[in-house]
Short mmCIF file of N, CA and C in Angstrom, two decimals:
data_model
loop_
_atom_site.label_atom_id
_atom_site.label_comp_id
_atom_site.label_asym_id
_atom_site.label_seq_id
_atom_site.Cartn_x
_atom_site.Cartn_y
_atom_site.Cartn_z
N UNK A 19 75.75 -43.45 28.67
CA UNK A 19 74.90 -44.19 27.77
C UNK A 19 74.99 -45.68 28.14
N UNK A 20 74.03 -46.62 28.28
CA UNK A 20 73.89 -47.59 28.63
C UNK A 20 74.59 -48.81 27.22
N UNK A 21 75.02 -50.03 27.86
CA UNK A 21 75.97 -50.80 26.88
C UNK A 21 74.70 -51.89 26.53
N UNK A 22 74.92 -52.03 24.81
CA UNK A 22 74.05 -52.74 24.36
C UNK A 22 74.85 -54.15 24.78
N UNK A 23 73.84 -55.26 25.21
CA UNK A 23 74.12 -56.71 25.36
C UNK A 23 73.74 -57.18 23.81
N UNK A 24 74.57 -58.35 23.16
CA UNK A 24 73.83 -59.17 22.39
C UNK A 24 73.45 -59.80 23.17
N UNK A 25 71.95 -60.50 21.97
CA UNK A 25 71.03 -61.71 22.44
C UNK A 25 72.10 -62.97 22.82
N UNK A 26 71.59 -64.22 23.00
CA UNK A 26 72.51 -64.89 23.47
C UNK A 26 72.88 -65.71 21.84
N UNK A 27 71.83 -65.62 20.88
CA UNK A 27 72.08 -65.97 19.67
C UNK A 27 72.91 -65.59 18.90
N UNK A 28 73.53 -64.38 18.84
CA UNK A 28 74.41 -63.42 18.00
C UNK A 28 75.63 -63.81 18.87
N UNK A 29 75.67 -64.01 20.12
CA UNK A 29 77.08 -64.17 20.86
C UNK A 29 76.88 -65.46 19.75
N UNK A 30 76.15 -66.56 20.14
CA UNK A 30 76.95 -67.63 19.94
C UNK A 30 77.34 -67.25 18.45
N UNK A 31 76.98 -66.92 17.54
CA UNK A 31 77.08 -66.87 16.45
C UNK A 31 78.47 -65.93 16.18
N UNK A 32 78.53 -65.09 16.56
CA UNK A 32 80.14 -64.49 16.83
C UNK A 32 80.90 -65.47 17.20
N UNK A 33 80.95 -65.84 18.27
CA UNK A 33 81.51 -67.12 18.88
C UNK A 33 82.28 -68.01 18.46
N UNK A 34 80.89 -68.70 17.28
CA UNK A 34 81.20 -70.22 16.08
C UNK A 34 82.07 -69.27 15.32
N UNK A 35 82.46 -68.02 14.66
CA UNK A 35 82.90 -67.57 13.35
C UNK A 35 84.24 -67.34 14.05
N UNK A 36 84.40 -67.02 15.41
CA UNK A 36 85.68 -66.94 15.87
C UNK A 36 86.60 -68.01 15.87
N UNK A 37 85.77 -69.36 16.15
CA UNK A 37 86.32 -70.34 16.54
C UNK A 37 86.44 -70.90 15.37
N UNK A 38 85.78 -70.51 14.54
CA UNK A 38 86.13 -71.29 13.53
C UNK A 38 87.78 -71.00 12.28
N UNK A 39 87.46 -69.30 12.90
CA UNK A 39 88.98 -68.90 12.09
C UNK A 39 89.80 -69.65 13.05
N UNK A 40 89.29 -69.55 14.52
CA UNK A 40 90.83 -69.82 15.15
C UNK A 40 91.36 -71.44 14.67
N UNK A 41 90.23 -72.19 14.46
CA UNK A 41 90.51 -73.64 14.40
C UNK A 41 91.35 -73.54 12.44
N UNK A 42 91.01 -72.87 11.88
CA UNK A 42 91.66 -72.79 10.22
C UNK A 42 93.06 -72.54 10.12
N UNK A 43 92.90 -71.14 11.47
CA UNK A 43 94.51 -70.60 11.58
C UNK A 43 95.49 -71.64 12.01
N UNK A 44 95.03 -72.25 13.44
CA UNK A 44 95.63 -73.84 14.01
C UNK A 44 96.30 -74.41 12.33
N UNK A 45 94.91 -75.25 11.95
CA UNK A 45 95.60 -75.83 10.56
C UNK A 45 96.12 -75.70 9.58
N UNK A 46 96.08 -74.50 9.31
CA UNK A 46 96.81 -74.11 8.10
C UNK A 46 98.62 -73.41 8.88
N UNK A 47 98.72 -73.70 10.39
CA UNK A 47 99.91 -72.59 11.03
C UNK A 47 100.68 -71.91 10.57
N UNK A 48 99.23 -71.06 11.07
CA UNK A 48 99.28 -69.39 10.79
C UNK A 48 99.11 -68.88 12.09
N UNK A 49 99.81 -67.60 12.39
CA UNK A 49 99.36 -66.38 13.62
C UNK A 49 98.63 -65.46 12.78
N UNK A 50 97.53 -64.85 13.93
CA UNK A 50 96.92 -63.59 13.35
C UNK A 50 97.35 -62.89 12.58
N UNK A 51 98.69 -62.59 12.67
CA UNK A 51 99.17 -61.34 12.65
C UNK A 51 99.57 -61.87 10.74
N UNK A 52 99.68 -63.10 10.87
CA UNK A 52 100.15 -63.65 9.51
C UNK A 52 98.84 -63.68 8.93
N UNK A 53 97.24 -63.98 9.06
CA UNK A 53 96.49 -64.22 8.96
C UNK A 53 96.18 -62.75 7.82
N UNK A 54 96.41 -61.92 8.80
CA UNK A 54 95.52 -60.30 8.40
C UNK A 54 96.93 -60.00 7.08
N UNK A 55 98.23 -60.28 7.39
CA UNK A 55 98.66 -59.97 6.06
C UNK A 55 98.59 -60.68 4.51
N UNK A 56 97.95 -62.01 5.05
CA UNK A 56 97.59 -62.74 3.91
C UNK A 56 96.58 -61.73 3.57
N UNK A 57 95.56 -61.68 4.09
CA UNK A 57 94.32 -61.40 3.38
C UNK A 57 94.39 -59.78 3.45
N UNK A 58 95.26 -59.22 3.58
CA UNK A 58 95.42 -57.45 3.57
C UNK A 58 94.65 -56.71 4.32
N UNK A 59 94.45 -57.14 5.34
CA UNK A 59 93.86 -56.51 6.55
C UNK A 59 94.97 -56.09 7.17
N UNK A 60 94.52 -55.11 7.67
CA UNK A 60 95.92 -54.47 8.86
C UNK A 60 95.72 -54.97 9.95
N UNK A 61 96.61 -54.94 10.53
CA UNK A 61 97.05 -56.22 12.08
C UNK A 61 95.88 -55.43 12.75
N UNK A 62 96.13 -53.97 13.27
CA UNK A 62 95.41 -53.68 14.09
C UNK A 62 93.76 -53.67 14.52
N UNK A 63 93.41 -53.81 12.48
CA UNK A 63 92.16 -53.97 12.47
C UNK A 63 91.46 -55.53 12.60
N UNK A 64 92.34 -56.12 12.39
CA UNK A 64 91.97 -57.30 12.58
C UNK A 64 92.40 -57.60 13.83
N UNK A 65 92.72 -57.61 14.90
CA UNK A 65 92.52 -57.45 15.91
C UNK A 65 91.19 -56.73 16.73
N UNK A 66 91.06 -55.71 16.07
CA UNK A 66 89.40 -54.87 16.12
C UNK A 66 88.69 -56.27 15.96
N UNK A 67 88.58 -56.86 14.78
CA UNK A 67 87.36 -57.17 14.03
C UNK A 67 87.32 -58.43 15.24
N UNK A 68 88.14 -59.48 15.35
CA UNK A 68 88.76 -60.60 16.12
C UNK A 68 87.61 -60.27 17.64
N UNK A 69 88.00 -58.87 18.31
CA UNK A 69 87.03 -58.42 19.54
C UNK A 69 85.85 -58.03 19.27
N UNK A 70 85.60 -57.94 18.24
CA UNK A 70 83.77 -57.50 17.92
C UNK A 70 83.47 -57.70 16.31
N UNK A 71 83.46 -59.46 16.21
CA UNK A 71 83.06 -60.09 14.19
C UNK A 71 82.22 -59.18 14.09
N UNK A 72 80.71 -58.53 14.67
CA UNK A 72 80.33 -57.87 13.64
C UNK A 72 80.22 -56.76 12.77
N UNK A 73 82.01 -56.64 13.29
CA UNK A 73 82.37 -55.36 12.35
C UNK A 73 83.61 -55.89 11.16
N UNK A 74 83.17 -57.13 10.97
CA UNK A 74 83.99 -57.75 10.00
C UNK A 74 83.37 -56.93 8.40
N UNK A 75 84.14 -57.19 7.19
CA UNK A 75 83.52 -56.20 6.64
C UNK A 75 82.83 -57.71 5.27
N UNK A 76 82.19 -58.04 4.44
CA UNK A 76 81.80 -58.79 3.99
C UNK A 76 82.93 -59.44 2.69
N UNK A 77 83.67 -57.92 2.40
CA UNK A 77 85.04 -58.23 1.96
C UNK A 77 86.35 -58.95 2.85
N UNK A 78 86.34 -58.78 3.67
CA UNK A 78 87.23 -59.23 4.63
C UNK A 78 86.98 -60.90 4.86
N UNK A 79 85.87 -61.19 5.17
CA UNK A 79 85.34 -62.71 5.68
C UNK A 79 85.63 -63.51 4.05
N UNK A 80 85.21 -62.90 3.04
CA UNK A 80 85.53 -63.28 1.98
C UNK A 80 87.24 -63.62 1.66
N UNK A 81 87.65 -62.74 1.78
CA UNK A 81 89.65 -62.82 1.86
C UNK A 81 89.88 -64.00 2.75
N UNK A 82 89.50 -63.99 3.87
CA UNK A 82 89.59 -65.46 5.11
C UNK A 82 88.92 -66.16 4.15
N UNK A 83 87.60 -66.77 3.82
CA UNK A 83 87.87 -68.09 3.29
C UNK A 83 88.45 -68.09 2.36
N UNK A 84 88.99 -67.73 1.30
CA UNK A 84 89.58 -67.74 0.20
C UNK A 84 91.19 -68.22 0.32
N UNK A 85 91.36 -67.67 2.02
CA UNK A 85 93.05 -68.00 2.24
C UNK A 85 92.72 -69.63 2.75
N UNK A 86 91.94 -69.78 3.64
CA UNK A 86 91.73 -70.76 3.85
C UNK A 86 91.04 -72.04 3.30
N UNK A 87 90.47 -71.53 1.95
CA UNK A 87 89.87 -72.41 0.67
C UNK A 87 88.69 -72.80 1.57
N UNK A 88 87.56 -72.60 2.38
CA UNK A 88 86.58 -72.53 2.72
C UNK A 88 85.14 -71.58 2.21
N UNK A 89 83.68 -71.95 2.25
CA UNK A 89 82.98 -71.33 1.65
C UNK A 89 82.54 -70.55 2.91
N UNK A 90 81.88 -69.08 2.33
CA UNK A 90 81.74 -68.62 3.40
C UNK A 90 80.53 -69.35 4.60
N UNK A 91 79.55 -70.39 3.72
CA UNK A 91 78.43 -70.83 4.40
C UNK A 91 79.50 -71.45 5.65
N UNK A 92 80.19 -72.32 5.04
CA UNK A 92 81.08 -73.02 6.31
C UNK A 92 81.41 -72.52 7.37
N UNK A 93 82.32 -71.36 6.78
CA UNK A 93 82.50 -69.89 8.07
C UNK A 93 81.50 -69.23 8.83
N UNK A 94 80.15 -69.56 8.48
CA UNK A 94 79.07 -68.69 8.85
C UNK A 94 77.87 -69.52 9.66
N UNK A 95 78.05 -70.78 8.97
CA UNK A 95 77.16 -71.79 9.80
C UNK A 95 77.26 -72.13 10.91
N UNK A 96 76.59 -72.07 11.88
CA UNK A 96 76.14 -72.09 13.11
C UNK A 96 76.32 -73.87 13.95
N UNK A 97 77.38 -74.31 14.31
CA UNK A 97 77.43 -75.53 14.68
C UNK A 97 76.36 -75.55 15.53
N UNK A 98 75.54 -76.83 15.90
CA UNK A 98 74.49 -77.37 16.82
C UNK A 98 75.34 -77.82 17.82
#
């Protein structure tokens, strides 16, 4: 079966939401692994989610900003 590409819009947009946990985790120093037990994600799945956001679950992105006191627009908005 042939592998779906994202557009180049959805990468970036995965991309910004990655970088943006990674830049929260930096400031608040935290590791992943500390990250997913704050917010009760299991390591492994958050590791999943980390290699492919759009299987983040809408509960989950919610738990991240909440640890990180961010709205989700922030987490979700698309830097220029």
């Amino acid at each position: 079966m042939p592998k779906v590409t994202l557009g180049d819009n959805r990468k970036q947009k995965n991309d910004s939401i990655l970088q943006k946990i990674a830049i929260q985790r930096v400031l608040h120093d935290m590791t992943n692994p500390q990250v997913a037990a704050a917010t009760g994600i299991d390591r492994g799945v958050f590791y999943n989610r980390l290699k492919d956001p759009d299987t983040f679950k809408l509960s989950e992105l919610r738990r991240i900003c909440a640890l990180f006191k961010i709205s989700m627009n922030e987490l979700l908005e698309k830097e220029d």
